[in-house]
Short mmCIF file of C-alpha atoms in Angstrom, two decimals:
data_model
loop_
_atom_site.label_atom_id
_atom_site.label_comp_id
_atom_site.label_asym_id
_atom_site.label_seq_id
_atom_site.Cartn_x
_atom_site.Cartn_y
_atom_site.Cartn_z
CA MET A 1 7.55 -26.14 -14.92
CA LYS A 2 4.96 -26.91 -17.30
CA ILE A 3 4.27 -24.67 -20.01
CA ILE A 4 0.66 -23.97 -18.75
CA GLU A 5 2.03 -23.06 -15.46
CA LEU A 6 4.50 -20.86 -17.20
CA GLN A 7 1.79 -19.06 -19.11
CA MET A 8 -0.12 -18.65 -15.96
CA LEU A 9 2.66 -17.00 -13.73
CA GLN A 10 3.31 -14.71 -17.19
CA THR A 11 -0.43 -13.75 -17.31
CA LEU A 12 -0.38 -13.04 -13.28
CA TYR A 13 2.90 -10.77 -13.85
CA GLU A 14 0.95 -9.06 -16.25
CA GLN A 15 -2.15 -8.57 -13.98
CA ASP A 16 -1.11 -8.61 -10.56
CA TYR A 17 2.40 -7.95 -9.78
CA CYS A 18 2.17 -8.43 -6.32
CA ALA A 19 0.52 -11.79 -6.37
CA TRP A 20 3.03 -12.93 -8.95
CA VAL A 21 5.90 -11.97 -6.57
CA GLU A 22 4.26 -13.86 -3.81
CA GLN A 23 4.09 -16.90 -6.19
CA ILE A 24 7.41 -16.71 -7.46
CA ALA A 25 8.79 -16.60 -4.26
CA GLU A 26 6.97 -19.79 -3.12
CA LEU A 27 8.29 -21.68 -6.17
CA LEU A 28 11.84 -20.79 -5.52
CA ARG A 29 11.09 -21.92 -1.86
CA CYS A 30 9.81 -25.48 -2.83
CA LEU A 31 12.39 -25.86 -5.78
CA ARG A 32 15.11 -25.45 -3.22
CA ARG A 33 13.23 -27.92 -0.78
CA ALA A 34 12.54 -30.26 -3.76
CA THR A 35 15.86 -30.17 -5.42
CA PRO A 36 19.00 -29.82 -3.47
CA THR A 37 21.34 -30.36 -6.56
CA HIS A 38 24.53 -28.75 -7.25
CA GLN A 39 22.69 -26.47 -9.82
CA TRP A 40 20.54 -24.80 -7.11
CA ASP A 41 23.52 -24.94 -4.63
CA THR A 42 25.31 -22.55 -6.73
CA LEU A 43 22.51 -19.90 -6.84
CA ASP A 44 22.43 -17.72 -3.62
CA LEU A 45 18.72 -18.78 -3.15
CA GLU A 46 18.12 -17.71 0.41
CA HIS A 47 18.84 -14.17 -0.75
CA LEU A 48 17.38 -14.48 -4.19
CA ILE A 49 13.96 -15.53 -2.53
CA GLU A 50 14.57 -12.62 0.16
CA GLU A 51 15.06 -9.93 -2.79
CA VAL A 52 11.87 -11.52 -4.39
CA VAL A 53 9.87 -11.10 -1.25
CA ASP A 54 11.14 -7.61 -0.90
CA LEU A 55 9.77 -6.60 -4.10
CA GLY A 56 6.47 -7.42 -3.01
CA LYS A 57 7.00 -5.62 0.09
CA SER A 58 8.28 -2.60 -1.48
CA GLN A 59 4.65 -2.37 -3.10
CA GLN A 60 3.08 -2.57 0.33
CA ARG A 61 5.40 0.27 1.25
CA ALA A 62 4.46 2.37 -1.67
CA LEU A 63 0.98 2.01 -1.08
CA GLN A 64 1.29 2.96 2.71
CA SER A 65 3.38 5.77 1.74
CA ALA A 66 0.61 7.09 -0.42
CA LEU A 67 -1.94 6.46 1.97
CA ARG A 68 -0.33 8.37 4.85
CA LEU A 69 0.26 11.41 2.57
CA VAL A 70 -3.69 11.30 1.50
CA LEU A 71 -4.90 10.66 5.26
CA SER A 72 -2.50 13.58 6.64
CA HIS A 73 -3.98 16.11 4.29
CA LEU A 74 -7.56 14.89 4.94
CA LEU A 75 -6.93 15.32 8.46
CA LYS A 76 -5.44 18.74 7.88
CA TRP A 77 -8.32 19.39 5.44
CA LYS A 78 -11.04 18.48 7.71
CA TYR A 79 -9.05 20.38 11.21
CA GLN A 80 -7.81 23.54 9.63
CA PRO A 81 -10.62 24.75 7.07
CA GLU A 82 -9.11 28.08 7.10
CA ARG A 83 -5.92 26.90 6.10
CA ARG A 84 -6.98 24.73 2.76
CA SER A 85 -5.18 25.20 -0.16
CA HIS A 86 -4.66 24.18 -3.84
CA SER A 87 -1.11 22.35 -2.87
CA TRP A 88 -3.64 20.27 -0.03
CA GLN A 89 -6.01 19.33 -2.83
CA VAL A 90 -3.14 18.39 -5.26
CA ILE A 91 -1.69 16.15 -2.62
CA ILE A 92 -4.89 14.57 -1.84
CA ARG A 93 -5.17 13.45 -5.43
CA GLU A 94 -1.95 11.42 -4.53
CA ARG A 95 -5.08 8.98 -4.63
CA LEU A 96 -4.37 8.73 -8.48
CA ASN A 97 -1.25 6.79 -7.36
CA ILE A 98 -2.99 4.80 -5.08
CA ASP A 99 -5.59 3.94 -7.75
CA GLU A 100 -2.34 2.91 -10.14
CA LEU A 101 -0.72 0.65 -7.40
CA LEU A 102 -4.25 -1.31 -7.10
CA GLN A 103 -4.51 -1.40 -10.98
CA GLU A 104 -0.99 -2.97 -11.34
CA SER A 105 -1.33 -4.91 -8.10
CA PRO A 106 -5.03 -5.82 -7.43
CA SER A 107 -4.08 -8.25 -4.72
CA LEU A 108 -2.76 -5.12 -2.75
CA GLN A 109 -6.68 -4.51 -2.26
CA ARG A 110 -6.44 -6.97 0.59
CA PHE A 111 -4.87 -4.49 2.83
CA LEU A 112 -7.60 -1.94 2.27
CA ASN A 113 -10.38 -4.23 3.54
CA ASP A 114 -12.77 -2.68 6.05
CA ASN A 115 -13.20 -5.51 8.03
CA ASP A 116 -9.38 -6.48 8.58
CA ALA A 117 -7.74 -2.59 8.30
CA GLU A 118 -4.33 -3.15 9.97
CA LEU A 119 -2.74 -1.21 7.53
CA ILE A 120 -5.13 1.40 7.36
CA ASN A 121 -5.26 1.52 10.87
CA THR A 122 -1.14 1.69 11.41
CA THR A 123 -0.88 4.21 8.53
CA TYR A 124 -3.78 6.46 9.74
CA GLN A 125 -2.05 6.73 13.51
CA ARG A 126 1.21 7.80 11.38
CA ALA A 127 -0.60 10.21 9.47
CA ARG A 128 -2.49 11.41 12.74
CA ARG A 129 0.83 12.40 14.46
CA GLU A 130 2.05 13.99 11.46
CA ALA A 131 -1.23 16.23 10.68
CA MET A 132 -0.99 17.34 14.72
CA VAL A 133 3.00 18.30 14.09
CA GLU A 134 2.00 20.35 10.89
CA THR A 135 -1.06 21.69 12.24
CA SER A 136 0.36 22.34 15.79
CA LEU A 137 -3.48 21.32 17.02
CA SER A 138 -3.23 19.05 19.73
CA GLU A 139 -4.06 15.22 19.79
CA ASP A 140 -7.39 15.88 21.19
CA ASN A 141 -8.78 17.46 18.18
CA PHE A 142 -7.91 14.36 16.14
CA ALA A 143 -10.27 11.05 16.09
CA ILE A 144 -8.10 8.13 17.46
CA ALA A 145 -9.35 5.87 14.78
CA CYS A 146 -9.29 6.47 11.30
CA PRO A 147 -12.76 8.62 10.43
CA PHE A 148 -12.66 7.99 6.76
CA SER A 149 -13.84 4.77 5.36
CA VAL A 150 -11.80 3.23 2.90
CA ASP A 151 -14.17 4.13 0.00
CA GLU A 152 -13.84 7.80 1.13
CA ILE A 153 -9.95 7.91 1.22
CA LEU A 154 -10.25 6.24 -2.08
CA ASP A 155 -13.10 8.51 -3.78
CA LEU A 156 -11.24 11.28 -5.68
CA ASP A 157 -14.20 13.49 -4.96
CA PHE A 158 -14.31 13.33 -1.27
CA TYR A 159 -13.28 16.29 1.10
CA PRO A 160 -14.56 16.16 4.44
CA ASN A 161 -16.17 19.17 6.25
CA ALA A 162 -14.80 20.59 9.52
CA ASP A 163 -18.13 19.22 11.24
CA GLN A 164 -18.20 15.48 9.77
#
């Protein structure tokens, strides 16, 4: 590996951990295919690659978990205004953790794209079910599709009104 490529990877590690993980996994795959030597055979490359890929997936799971928590509490805030509490506000502030994840790995932002919001939609459905159980409200009370934009979900000052 050239020094320039190594420096780029080291910079990527500092600027976008998730993108770095994806690059390292791909480099390991390429090395496995290009250099079938005894040296590489002594490494358990299959499992090493799998573990590196899992590092990136754990960041996605952390993002999804934080989103689910924020979304379920935004729903409760919206649909049970009489039960609003300081603890709900604190949990909704989980947005700060999302912001930290996105700063650590800006490439995670691709999962929050309004045009391709698969992660948001999947997470919203889980948050919706969670909010139904916690509020004892019927599913008819909750929007089928996520009623919040990505910007609203991430906006530290956004709290939905019951009539929105």
